[in-house]
Amino acid sequence: VRFIAWGGKIPCSPHCVARYIAHHAPLLSSTTLARRLSAIAWAHTSKGLPSPTHSLLVKATLKGIRRSCARRVRQAAALDKTHVVQMVRGCTGLRGIRDRALLLIGFAGALRRSELIGINVDDVEFFAEGLVLHLRRSKTDQEGRGREVAIPRIRGRFCPCRCLSEWLSAAGIQEGAVFRSINRFDQASSQRLSGQSVALIIKRHVQRIGLDPENFSGHSLRAGFVTTAAQRGVASSTIRNQTGHKSDAMVQHYMRTVRQFSDNANKRIW
């Protein structure tokens, strides 16, 4: 869609694709450009057409962009379990009940913000042991096969399952979107929260507990789950069962970040 809006067409030539990514290089990261190329490739192959993205010209252009525009990827800070508990402890009112459920489910489910806001009542199945979220589609599941995320019940008032049930009851939500906006009369509306809303909720609560909101985003809950699990020595395969990562590559990235201090050689020197 973005390629067509820019002036591209399907099918197109390698020269056109190369101009497209060169035009957007100052504004987008090389990772985002690579995703755009994947979309263009799919648009061709889905129609039985050869993809221009595989040409030497396009590959050389992307390689040159990566070299000339190399920069450190700014990652959202992770919110570990301690942070999340501090954040939900101060939640009050109907908005607070919603935010508490959103933060805890987002963390315990290791959910992307798109997955979090996409949950409908019919996607939630409660059991004595906890709940199961039936995610219909996610970032890495473009075919819409879906996946299941289990969240067990835990002791205490900050149990994600208990807090989600409390939110649904307090807001009177029986169908449709689970996480919704709240109007000025402190009532849950029919409008589903946006991804940006999730980011703003997180920023508001991290600021309340004394953290810099500029360092956090809608991805901080998911990153925090992986980081906390890695700190506790949870196997990467078990973490992947919750996050839905297809391989250990990204999980290992988080684990390396955690262990660069815990497994540091200095610990055996000093």
Short mmCIF file of N, CA and C in Angstrom, two decimals, residues 52-113:
data_model
loop_
_atom_site.label_atom_id
_atom_site.label_comp_id
_atom_site.label_asym_id
_atom_site.label_seq_id
_atom_site.Cartn_x
_atom_site.Cartn_y
_atom_site.Cartn_z
N PRO A 52 11.19 -8.20 -8.21
CA PRO A 52 12.34 -7.35 -8.55
C PRO A 52 13.25 -7.13 -7.35
N THR A 53 12.79 -7.49 -6.15
CA THR A 53 13.59 -7.25 -4.95
C THR A 53 14.80 -8.18 -4.87
N HIS A 54 14.79 -9.23 -5.67
CA HIS A 54 15.91 -10.17 -5.66
C HIS A 54 17.05 -9.76 -6.61
N SER A 55 16.87 -8.65 -7.29
CA SER A 55 17.87 -8.22 -8.27
C SER A 55 19.13 -7.71 -7.57
N LEU A 56 20.24 -7.77 -8.27
CA LEU A 56 21.51 -7.29 -7.72
C LEU A 56 21.44 -5.79 -7.45
N LEU A 57 20.70 -5.04 -8.28
CA LEU A 57 20.59 -3.60 -8.10
C LEU A 57 19.93 -3.26 -6.77
N VAL A 58 18.81 -3.93 -6.46
CA VAL A 58 18.10 -3.65 -5.21
C VAL A 58 18.94 -4.08 -4.02
N LYS A 59 19.55 -5.23 -4.10
CA LYS A 59 20.39 -5.72 -3.00
C LYS A 59 21.57 -4.79 -2.74
N ALA A 60 22.18 -4.31 -3.82
CA ALA A 60 23.32 -3.40 -3.68
C ALA A 60 22.88 -2.06 -3.10
N THR A 61 21.69 -1.60 -3.49
CA THR A 61 21.18 -0.34 -2.95
C THR A 61 20.92 -0.45 -1.45
N LEU A 62 20.29 -1.54 -1.03
CA LEU A 62 20.01 -1.73 0.39
C LEU A 62 21.31 -1.87 1.18
N LYS A 63 22.29 -2.56 0.60
CA LYS A 63 23.57 -2.72 1.27
C LYS A 63 24.26 -1.38 1.44
N GLY A 64 24.18 -0.55 0.40
CA GLY A 64 24.78 0.77 0.49
C GLY A 64 24.10 1.65 1.53
N ILE A 65 22.79 1.53 1.63
CA ILE A 65 22.04 2.29 2.63
C ILE A 65 22.46 1.87 4.03
N ARG A 66 22.62 0.59 4.24
CA ARG A 66 23.03 0.09 5.55
C ARG A 66 24.41 0.60 5.94
N ARG A 67 25.27 0.73 4.97
CA ARG A 67 26.62 1.21 5.26
C ARG A 67 26.64 2.71 5.55
N SER A 68 25.94 3.47 4.73
CA SER A 68 25.99 4.92 4.86
C SER A 68 25.10 5.45 5.98
N CYS A 69 24.04 4.71 6.30
CA CYS A 69 23.10 5.19 7.33
C CYS A 69 23.16 4.34 8.59
N ALA A 70 24.27 3.65 8.77
CA ALA A 70 24.40 2.78 9.94
C ALA A 70 24.22 3.57 11.22
N ARG A 71 23.39 3.06 12.09
CA ARG A 71 23.18 3.71 13.37
C ARG A 71 22.73 2.68 14.39
N ARG A 72 22.98 2.97 15.61
CA ARG A 72 22.60 2.06 16.67
C ARG A 72 21.09 2.04 16.81
N VAL A 73 20.50 0.84 16.79
CA VAL A 73 19.06 0.73 16.91
C VAL A 73 18.64 1.06 18.33
N ARG A 74 17.74 2.03 18.44
CA ARG A 74 17.26 2.43 19.76
C ARG A 74 16.13 1.50 20.18
N GLN A 75 16.37 0.77 21.25
CA GLN A 75 15.38 -0.18 21.72
C GLN A 75 14.65 0.37 22.93
N ALA A 76 13.38 0.01 23.03
CA ALA A 76 12.60 0.42 24.19
C ALA A 76 13.13 -0.29 25.43
N ALA A 77 13.18 0.43 26.53
CA ALA A 77 13.62 -0.17 27.79
C ALA A 77 12.61 -1.21 28.23
N ALA A 78 13.12 -2.24 28.89
CA ALA A 78 12.26 -3.33 29.35
C ALA A 78 11.68 -3.01 30.72
N LEU A 79 10.42 -3.38 30.91
CA LEU A 79 9.76 -3.23 32.20
C LEU A 79 9.73 -4.59 32.88
N ASP A 80 10.57 -4.79 33.88
CA ASP A 80 10.60 -6.09 34.54
C ASP A 80 9.44 -6.22 35.52
N LYS A 81 9.34 -7.38 36.16
CA LYS A 81 8.21 -7.66 37.04
C LYS A 81 8.10 -6.63 38.16
N THR A 82 9.22 -6.22 38.74
CA THR A 82 9.20 -5.25 39.83
C THR A 82 8.58 -3.94 39.38
N HIS A 83 8.96 -3.48 38.20
CA HIS A 83 8.39 -2.25 37.65
C HIS A 83 6.88 -2.37 37.46
N VAL A 84 6.47 -3.49 36.86
CA VAL A 84 5.05 -3.68 36.57
C VAL A 84 4.22 -3.69 37.84
N VAL A 85 4.71 -4.36 38.87
CA VAL A 85 3.99 -4.41 40.15
C VAL A 85 3.87 -3.01 40.74
N GLN A 86 4.94 -2.24 40.66
CA GLN A 86 4.89 -0.85 41.16
C GLN A 86 3.86 -0.04 40.38
N MET A 87 3.80 -0.25 39.08
CA MET A 87 2.88 0.50 38.24
C MET A 87 1.42 0.19 38.55
N VAL A 88 1.11 -1.08 38.72
CA VAL A 88 -0.30 -1.46 38.92
C VAL A 88 -0.76 -1.20 40.36
N ARG A 89 0.18 -1.10 41.27
CA ARG A 89 -0.19 -0.89 42.68
C ARG A 89 -0.93 0.44 42.87
N GLY A 90 -0.63 1.43 42.08
CA GLY A 90 -1.25 2.74 42.26
C GLY A 90 -2.45 3.01 41.37
N CYS A 91 -2.95 1.99 40.67
CA CYS A 91 -4.08 2.18 39.76
C CYS A 91 -5.39 2.28 40.54
N THR A 92 -6.19 3.30 40.26
CA THR A 92 -7.47 3.49 40.95
C THR A 92 -8.57 3.84 39.96
N GLY A 93 -9.83 3.65 40.38
CA GLY A 93 -10.96 3.98 39.53
C GLY A 93 -11.13 2.98 38.39
N LEU A 94 -12.13 3.20 37.55
CA LEU A 94 -12.36 2.30 36.42
C LEU A 94 -11.19 2.31 35.45
N ARG A 95 -10.62 3.50 35.22
CA ARG A 95 -9.45 3.59 34.35
C ARG A 95 -8.29 2.79 34.94
N GLY A 96 -8.16 2.85 36.25
CA GLY A 96 -7.10 2.11 36.91
C GLY A 96 -7.31 0.61 36.82
N ILE A 97 -8.56 0.16 36.92
CA ILE A 97 -8.88 -1.26 36.80
C ILE A 97 -8.51 -1.75 35.40
N ARG A 98 -8.84 -0.92 34.39
CA ARG A 98 -8.47 -1.28 33.02
C ARG A 98 -6.96 -1.32 32.84
N ASP A 99 -6.28 -0.28 33.30
CA ASP A 99 -4.83 -0.21 33.11
C ASP A 99 -4.13 -1.36 33.83
N ARG A 100 -4.62 -1.71 35.02
CA ARG A 100 -4.01 -2.81 35.76
C ARG A 100 -4.13 -4.12 34.98
N ALA A 101 -5.31 -4.38 34.44
CA ALA A 101 -5.51 -5.60 33.65
C ALA A 101 -4.65 -5.58 32.39
N LEU A 102 -4.61 -4.43 31.73
CA LEU A 102 -3.84 -4.31 30.48
C LEU A 102 -2.35 -4.53 30.72
N LEU A 103 -1.82 -3.91 31.75
CA LEU A 103 -0.39 -4.02 32.04
C LEU A 103 -0.01 -5.45 32.44
N LEU A 104 -0.84 -6.07 33.27
CA LEU A 104 -0.51 -7.41 33.75
C LEU A 104 -0.69 -8.46 32.66
N ILE A 105 -1.74 -8.35 31.87
CA ILE A 105 -1.94 -9.30 30.78
C ILE A 105 -0.87 -9.10 29.71
N GLY A 106 -0.55 -7.85 29.42
CA GLY A 106 0.49 -7.57 28.43
C GLY A 106 1.83 -8.14 28.84
N PHE A 107 2.15 -8.03 30.13
CA PHE A 107 3.43 -8.55 30.63
C PHE A 107 3.41 -10.07 30.70
N ALA A 108 2.41 -10.63 31.39
CA ALA A 108 2.37 -12.09 31.59
C ALA A 108 2.21 -12.85 30.27
N GLY A 109 1.53 -12.21 29.30
CA GLY A 109 1.37 -12.86 28.01
C GLY A 109 2.49 -12.57 27.04
N ALA A 110 3.42 -11.68 27.44
CA ALA A 110 4.52 -11.26 26.57
C ALA A 110 3.98 -10.82 25.21
N LEU A 111 2.94 -9.98 25.26
CA LEU A 111 2.22 -9.62 24.05
C LEU A 111 2.75 -8.36 23.38
N ARG A 112 2.70 -8.36 22.06
CA ARG A 112 2.91 -7.13 21.32
C ARG A 112 1.67 -6.25 21.54
N ARG A 113 1.84 -4.95 21.38
CA ARG A 113 0.69 -4.08 21.62
C ARG A 113 -0.43 -4.34 20.64
#
